[in-house]
XYZ file of C-alpha atoms in Angstrom:
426
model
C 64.805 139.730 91.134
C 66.623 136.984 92.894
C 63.145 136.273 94.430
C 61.683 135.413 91.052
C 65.014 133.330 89.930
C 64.867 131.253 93.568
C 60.863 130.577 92.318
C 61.693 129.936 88.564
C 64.241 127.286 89.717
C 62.261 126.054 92.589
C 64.816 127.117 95.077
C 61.426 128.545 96.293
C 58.501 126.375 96.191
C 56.231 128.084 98.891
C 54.882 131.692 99.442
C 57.118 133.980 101.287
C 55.630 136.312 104.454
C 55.512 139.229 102.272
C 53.836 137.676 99.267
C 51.080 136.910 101.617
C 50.612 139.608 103.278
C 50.807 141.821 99.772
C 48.234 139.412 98.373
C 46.350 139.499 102.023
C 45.880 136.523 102.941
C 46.160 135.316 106.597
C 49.686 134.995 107.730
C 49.766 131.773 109.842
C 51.528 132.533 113.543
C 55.250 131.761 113.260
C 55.100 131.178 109.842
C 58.660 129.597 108.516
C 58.487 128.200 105.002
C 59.945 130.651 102.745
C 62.044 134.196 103.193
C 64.246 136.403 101.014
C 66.601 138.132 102.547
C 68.837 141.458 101.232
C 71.688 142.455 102.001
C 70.790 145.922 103.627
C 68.780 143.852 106.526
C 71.358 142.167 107.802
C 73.559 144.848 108.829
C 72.492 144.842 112.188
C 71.366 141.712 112.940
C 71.721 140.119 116.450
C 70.997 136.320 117.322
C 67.143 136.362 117.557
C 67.404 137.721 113.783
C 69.605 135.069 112.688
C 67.499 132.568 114.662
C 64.550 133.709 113.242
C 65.814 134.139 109.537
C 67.503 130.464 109.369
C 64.761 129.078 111.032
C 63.101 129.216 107.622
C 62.926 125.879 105.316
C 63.798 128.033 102.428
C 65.872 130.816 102.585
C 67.618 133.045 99.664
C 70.173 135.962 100.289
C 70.461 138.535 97.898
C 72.991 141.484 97.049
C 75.102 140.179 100.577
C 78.605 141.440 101.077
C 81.626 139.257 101.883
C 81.702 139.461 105.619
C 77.832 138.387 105.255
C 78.469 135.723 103.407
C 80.546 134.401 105.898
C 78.509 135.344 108.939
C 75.879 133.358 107.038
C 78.000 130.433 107.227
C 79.293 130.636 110.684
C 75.361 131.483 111.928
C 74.361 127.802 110.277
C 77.816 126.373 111.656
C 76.207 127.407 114.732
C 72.891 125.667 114.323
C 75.232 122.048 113.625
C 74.642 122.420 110.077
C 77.373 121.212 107.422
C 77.749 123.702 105.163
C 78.886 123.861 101.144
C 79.579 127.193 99.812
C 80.111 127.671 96.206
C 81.823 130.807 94.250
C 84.650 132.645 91.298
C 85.380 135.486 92.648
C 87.564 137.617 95.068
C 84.808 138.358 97.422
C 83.807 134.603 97.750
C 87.068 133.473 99.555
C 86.285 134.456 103.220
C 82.854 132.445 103.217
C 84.716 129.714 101.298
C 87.509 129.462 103.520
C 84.740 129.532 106.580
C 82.468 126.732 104.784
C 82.949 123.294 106.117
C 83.353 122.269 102.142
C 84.568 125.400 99.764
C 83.673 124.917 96.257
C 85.195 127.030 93.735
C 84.337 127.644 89.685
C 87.828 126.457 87.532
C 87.157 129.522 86.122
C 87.248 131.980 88.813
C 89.674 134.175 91.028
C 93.106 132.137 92.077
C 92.312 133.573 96.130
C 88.933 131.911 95.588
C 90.609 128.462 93.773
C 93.012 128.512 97.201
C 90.295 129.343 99.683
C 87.924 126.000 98.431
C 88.578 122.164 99.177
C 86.932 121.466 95.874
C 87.280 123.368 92.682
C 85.075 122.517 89.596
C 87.324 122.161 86.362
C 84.402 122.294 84.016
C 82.398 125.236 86.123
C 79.079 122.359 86.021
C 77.659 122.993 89.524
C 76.235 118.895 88.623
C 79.680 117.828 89.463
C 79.080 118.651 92.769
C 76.542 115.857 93.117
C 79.052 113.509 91.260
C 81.512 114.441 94.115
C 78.753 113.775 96.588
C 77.955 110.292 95.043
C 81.424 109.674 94.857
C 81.858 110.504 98.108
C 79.652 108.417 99.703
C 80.923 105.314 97.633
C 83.851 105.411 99.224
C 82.679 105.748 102.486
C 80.437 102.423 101.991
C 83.206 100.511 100.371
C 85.139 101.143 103.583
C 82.333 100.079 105.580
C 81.824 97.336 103.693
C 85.544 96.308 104.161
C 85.674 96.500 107.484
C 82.890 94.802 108.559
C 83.751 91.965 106.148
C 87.112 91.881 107.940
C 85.763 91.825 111.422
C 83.004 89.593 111.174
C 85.729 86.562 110.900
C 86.930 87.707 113.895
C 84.181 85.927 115.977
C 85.066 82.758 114.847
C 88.647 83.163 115.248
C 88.092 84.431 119.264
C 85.315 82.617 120.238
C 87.911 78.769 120.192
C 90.309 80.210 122.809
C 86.979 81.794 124.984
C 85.850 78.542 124.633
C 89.319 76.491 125.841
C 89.384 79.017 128.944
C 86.009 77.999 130.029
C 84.949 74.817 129.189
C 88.605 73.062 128.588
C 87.418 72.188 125.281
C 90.102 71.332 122.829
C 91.470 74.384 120.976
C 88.977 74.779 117.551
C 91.878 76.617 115.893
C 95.462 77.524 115.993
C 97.218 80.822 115.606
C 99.230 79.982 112.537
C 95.347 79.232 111.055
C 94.015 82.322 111.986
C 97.283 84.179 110.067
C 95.955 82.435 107.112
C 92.513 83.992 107.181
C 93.659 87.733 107.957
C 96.882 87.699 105.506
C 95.700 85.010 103.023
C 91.661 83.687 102.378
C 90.632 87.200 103.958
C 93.121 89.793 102.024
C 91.811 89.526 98.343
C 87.813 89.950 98.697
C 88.032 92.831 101.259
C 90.434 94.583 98.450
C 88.249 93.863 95.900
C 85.185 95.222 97.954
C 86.395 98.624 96.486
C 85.169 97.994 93.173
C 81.899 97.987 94.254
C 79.512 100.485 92.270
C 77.174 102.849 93.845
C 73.619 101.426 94.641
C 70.392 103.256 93.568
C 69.804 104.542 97.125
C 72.877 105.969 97.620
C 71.810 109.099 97.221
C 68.418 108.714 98.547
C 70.214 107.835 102.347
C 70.140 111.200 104.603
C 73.539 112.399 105.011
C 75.542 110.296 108.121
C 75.491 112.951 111.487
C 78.650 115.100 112.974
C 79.086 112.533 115.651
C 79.231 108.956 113.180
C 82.165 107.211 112.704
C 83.411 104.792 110.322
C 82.990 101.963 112.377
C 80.530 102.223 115.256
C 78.132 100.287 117.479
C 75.695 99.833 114.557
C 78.467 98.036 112.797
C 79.955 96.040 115.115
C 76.495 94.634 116.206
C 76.126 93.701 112.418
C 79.407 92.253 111.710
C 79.602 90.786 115.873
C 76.041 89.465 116.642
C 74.505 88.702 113.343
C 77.376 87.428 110.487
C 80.092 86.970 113.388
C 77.983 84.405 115.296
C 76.283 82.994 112.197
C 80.010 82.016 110.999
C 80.896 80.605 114.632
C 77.736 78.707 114.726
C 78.471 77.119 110.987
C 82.047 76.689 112.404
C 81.662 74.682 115.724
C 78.980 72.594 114.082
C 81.467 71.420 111.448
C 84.116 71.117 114.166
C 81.560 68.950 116.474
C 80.733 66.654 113.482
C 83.984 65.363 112.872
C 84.918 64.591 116.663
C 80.934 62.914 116.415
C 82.645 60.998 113.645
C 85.247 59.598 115.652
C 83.470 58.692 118.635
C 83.455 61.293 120.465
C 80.264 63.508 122.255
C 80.455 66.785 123.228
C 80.278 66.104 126.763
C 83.202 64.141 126.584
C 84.951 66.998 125.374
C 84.497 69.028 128.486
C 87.833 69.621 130.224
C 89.638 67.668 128.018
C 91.631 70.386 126.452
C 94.325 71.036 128.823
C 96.773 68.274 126.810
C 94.498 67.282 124.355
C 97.737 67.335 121.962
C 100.245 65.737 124.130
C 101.967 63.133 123.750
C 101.509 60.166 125.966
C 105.149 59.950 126.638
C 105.067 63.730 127.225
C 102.436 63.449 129.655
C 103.880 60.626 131.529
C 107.547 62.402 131.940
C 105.798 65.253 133.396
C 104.125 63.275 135.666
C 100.404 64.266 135.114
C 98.770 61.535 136.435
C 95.795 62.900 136.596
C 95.492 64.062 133.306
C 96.356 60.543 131.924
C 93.624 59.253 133.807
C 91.373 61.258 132.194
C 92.373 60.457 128.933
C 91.981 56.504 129.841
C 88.601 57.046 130.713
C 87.869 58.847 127.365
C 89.581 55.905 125.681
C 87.515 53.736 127.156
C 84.240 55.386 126.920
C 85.199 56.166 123.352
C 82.876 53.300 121.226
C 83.964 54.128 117.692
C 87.553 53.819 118.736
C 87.240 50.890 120.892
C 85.209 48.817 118.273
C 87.429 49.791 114.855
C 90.917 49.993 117.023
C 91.057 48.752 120.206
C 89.323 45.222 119.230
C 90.196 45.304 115.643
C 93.843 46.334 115.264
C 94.897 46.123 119.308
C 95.416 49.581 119.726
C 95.940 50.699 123.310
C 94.470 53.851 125.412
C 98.028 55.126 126.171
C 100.336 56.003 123.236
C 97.817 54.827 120.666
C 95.377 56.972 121.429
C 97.178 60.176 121.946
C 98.070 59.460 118.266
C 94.348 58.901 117.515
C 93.080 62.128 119.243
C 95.990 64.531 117.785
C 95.072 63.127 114.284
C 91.155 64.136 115.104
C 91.823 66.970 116.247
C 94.227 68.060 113.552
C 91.229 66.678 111.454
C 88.614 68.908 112.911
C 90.589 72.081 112.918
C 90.972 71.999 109.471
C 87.077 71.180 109.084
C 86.529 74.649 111.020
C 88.956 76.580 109.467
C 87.188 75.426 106.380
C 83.649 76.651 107.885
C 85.096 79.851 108.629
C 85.882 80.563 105.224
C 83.049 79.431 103.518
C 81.061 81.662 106.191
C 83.449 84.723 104.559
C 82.529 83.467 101.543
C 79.092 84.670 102.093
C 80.002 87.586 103.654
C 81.542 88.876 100.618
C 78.735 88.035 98.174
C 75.984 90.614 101.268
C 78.918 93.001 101.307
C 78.176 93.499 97.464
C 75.342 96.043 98.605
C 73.963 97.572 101.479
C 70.568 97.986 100.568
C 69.651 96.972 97.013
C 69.317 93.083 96.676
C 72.887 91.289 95.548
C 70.580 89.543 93.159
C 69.109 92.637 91.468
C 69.622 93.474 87.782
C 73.210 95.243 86.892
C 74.437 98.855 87.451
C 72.827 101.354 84.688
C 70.394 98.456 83.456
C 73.257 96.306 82.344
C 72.254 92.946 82.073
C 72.737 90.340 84.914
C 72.900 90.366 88.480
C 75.310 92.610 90.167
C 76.328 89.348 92.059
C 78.426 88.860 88.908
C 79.898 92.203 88.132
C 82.852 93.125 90.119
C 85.148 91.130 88.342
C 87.767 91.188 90.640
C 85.486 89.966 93.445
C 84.593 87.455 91.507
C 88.393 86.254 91.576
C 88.732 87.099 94.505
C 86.121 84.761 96.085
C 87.464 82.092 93.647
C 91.080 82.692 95.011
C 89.921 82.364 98.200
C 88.141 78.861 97.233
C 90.967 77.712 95.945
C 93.919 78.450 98.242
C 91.556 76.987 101.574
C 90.940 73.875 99.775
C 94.660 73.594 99.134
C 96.006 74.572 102.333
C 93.782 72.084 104.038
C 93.188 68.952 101.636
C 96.462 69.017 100.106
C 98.899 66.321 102.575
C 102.123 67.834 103.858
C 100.860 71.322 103.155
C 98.126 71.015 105.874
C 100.928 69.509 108.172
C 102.920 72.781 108.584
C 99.675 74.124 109.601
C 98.819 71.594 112.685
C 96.062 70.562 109.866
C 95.072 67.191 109.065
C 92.653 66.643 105.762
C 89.018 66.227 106.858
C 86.643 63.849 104.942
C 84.524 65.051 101.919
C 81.413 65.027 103.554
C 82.972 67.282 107.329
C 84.948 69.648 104.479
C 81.458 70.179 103.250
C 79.719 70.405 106.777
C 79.129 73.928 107.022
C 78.530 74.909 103.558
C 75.013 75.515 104.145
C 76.546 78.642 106.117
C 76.739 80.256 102.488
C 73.024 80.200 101.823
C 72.188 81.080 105.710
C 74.318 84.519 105.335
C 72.681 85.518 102.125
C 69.393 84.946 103.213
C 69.710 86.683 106.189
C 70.925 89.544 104.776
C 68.321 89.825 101.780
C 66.003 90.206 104.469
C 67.423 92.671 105.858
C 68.227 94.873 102.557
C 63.990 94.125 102.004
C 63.032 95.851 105.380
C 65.458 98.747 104.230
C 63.969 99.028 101.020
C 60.844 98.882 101.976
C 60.762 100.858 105.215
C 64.050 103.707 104.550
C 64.180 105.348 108.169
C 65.495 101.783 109.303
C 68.451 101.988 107.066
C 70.581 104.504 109.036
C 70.549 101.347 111.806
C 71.141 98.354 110.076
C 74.717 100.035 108.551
């Protein structure tokens, strides 16, 4: 009987031994595809039986007793299976208790409701699946959060690796990277939870024992691809305004130690040596020599402290800009991790899904709006060492925006189109 209900419901889809051999035809050597099982074999089982028996793609165990339900489970617990046992009644509740998920019917026993994780209010074993989808949402979400959130940190440690070993003047201050974790960063990576599920989602094999929410495969992602796509973006902006003002990036080699100072700081302390240096830059400095120096009489001494702290103040806030509109990108990929961001809506709605998480939308928006106020707005970007960069260096690294999204839509095509690479590209 439960032979012919496993077949009718294609729990069974291929011959067992017996049928085989009662219709007599050749039974291959170690043949595993299909076996029924009752409850009367199993009562003295040793390991090779279990081995054996659950060796089987499909297996079905009839008329078992309570303690063999839950020897079933601890057998495949054994193998480093994950194991879901459903049941209602009284006799369930050892095997649920044992299973690493216990689902229980709304309907049944109490001891079996108390035994489960998981009890299904409306008894529709489809739920489970729902739970399962559900599930897994939640776990990319988080993903997708945190390697959002990380990926800016690349950008905001790569300025003070550079300082310690090049002497290049700091790209950006403390107080500036406060204002991407707590301010530009905080409303897109909350609003990453209203993502929807993606088509694939349940098409993905199911994650191993051993993965964790954020491992190698991540940081490699959010590190060595967006991380270093957003530094890249946010030197180059950083680079072009100094280029702007007459200086090269050789010149800035070394110069970092005091780059801020004040020329009367620097002479009180006595650092000859460093005021040396900065003559020489003066002086090899043509943009400020021709528009300042010749023009207006400026000098290389107080003068130009004042002219290299205003720069520099100038060019911070043209990276801190770059790093932000490299998040922005990062939170339009983190959308989905497979389907395209540009693909039609959830459930056929109409649209991309780039549009449909209203509060990203918002969110990304918000962000927009506070950077360019923070930085552009004069005596706001003061309190943040920040002086207002040009038009043309705020908008120096915007192309980071496009570079992002097309890097990752190539991705999310190789996953689509070849599935076993998916497990490492998330």
């Amino acid at each position: 009987t439960a032979h012919a209900i496993a077949k009718s419901l294609n729990i069974i889809t291929h011959p067992t031994k017996a049928e085989l051999e009662y219709e007599k035809k050749p039974v291959p050597e170690g043949y595993n595809k299909a076996i029924v099982i009752h409850g009367t074999e199993m009562l003295d089982y040793k390991e090779a039986d279990w081995a054996r028996v659950l060796g089987h793609e499909q297996i079905v165990f009839a008329r078992t007793m309570p303690q063999q339900k839950q020897d079933i489970v601890r057998e495949l617990n054994k193998m480093g299976k994950i194991v879901a046992m459903t049941g209602d009644g009284v006799n369930d509740a050892p095997a649920l208790k044992a299973a690493n998920v216990g689902i229980a019917m709304g309907s049944g026993a109490d001891v079996a409701k108390e035994a489960a994780q998981m009890v299904l209010l409306q008894d529709d074993f489809g739920a489970i699946v729902d739970g399962i989808r559900e599930g897994r949402l939640m776990f990319e979400n988080l993903k997708k959060c945190v390697c959002y959130v990380l990926s800016s940190n690349v950008p905001q440690m790569v300025p003070f690796l550079v300082f310690i070993a090049a002497k290049i003047p700091l790209a950006i201050e403390t107080i500036c990277i406060l204002l991407i974790d707590l301010g530009t960063d905080l409303a897109p990576a909350v609003a990453i939870a209203y993502e929807e599920p993606e088509a694939m989602i349940m098409a993905i094999p199911p994650r191993k024992r051993t993965d964790h929410l954020v491992g190698l495969k991540m940081m490699l992602q959010a590190y060595l691809t967006i991380g270093l796509i957003e530094t890249i973006a946010s030197f180059v902006s950083f680079y072009y305004v100094f280029n702007d003002y007459g200086f090269t990036v050789e010149s800035l080699f070394g110069s970092g130690i005091g780059f801020r100072e004040p020329y009367e700081e620097l002479l009180r302390t006595n650092q000859t040596e460093r005021l040396e240096f900065f003559e020489n830059l003066c002086v090899k400095n043509q943009h400020y020599q021709l528009l300042y120096v010749q023009k207006q009489g400026w000098n290389c001494q107080a003068d130009f402290a004042n002219f290299r702290n205003l720069v520099l103040s100038q060019a911070q806030g043209a990276y801190l800009l770059a790093v932000v509109w490299g998040q922005v990108g990062n939170a339009i990929i983190r959308k989905t991790q497979v389907a395209s961001s540009f693909s039609r809506g959830i459930n056929g709605r109409l649209g991309w899904r780039l549009l449909q998480n209203y509060p990203m939308n918002w969110s990304v928006l918000s962000e927009i709006v506070l950077i360019l106020f923070l930085v552009l707005t004069p005596g706001v970007n003061t309190v943040f060492l920040m002086h207002a960069p040009t038009a043309a260096q705020s908008a120096s690294a915007v192309w980071v925006i496009p570079a992002i999204i097309l890097w990752d839509e190539v991705r999310k095509l190789i996953c689509r189109r070849h599935p076993w690479f998916i497990p490492w590209s998330t």
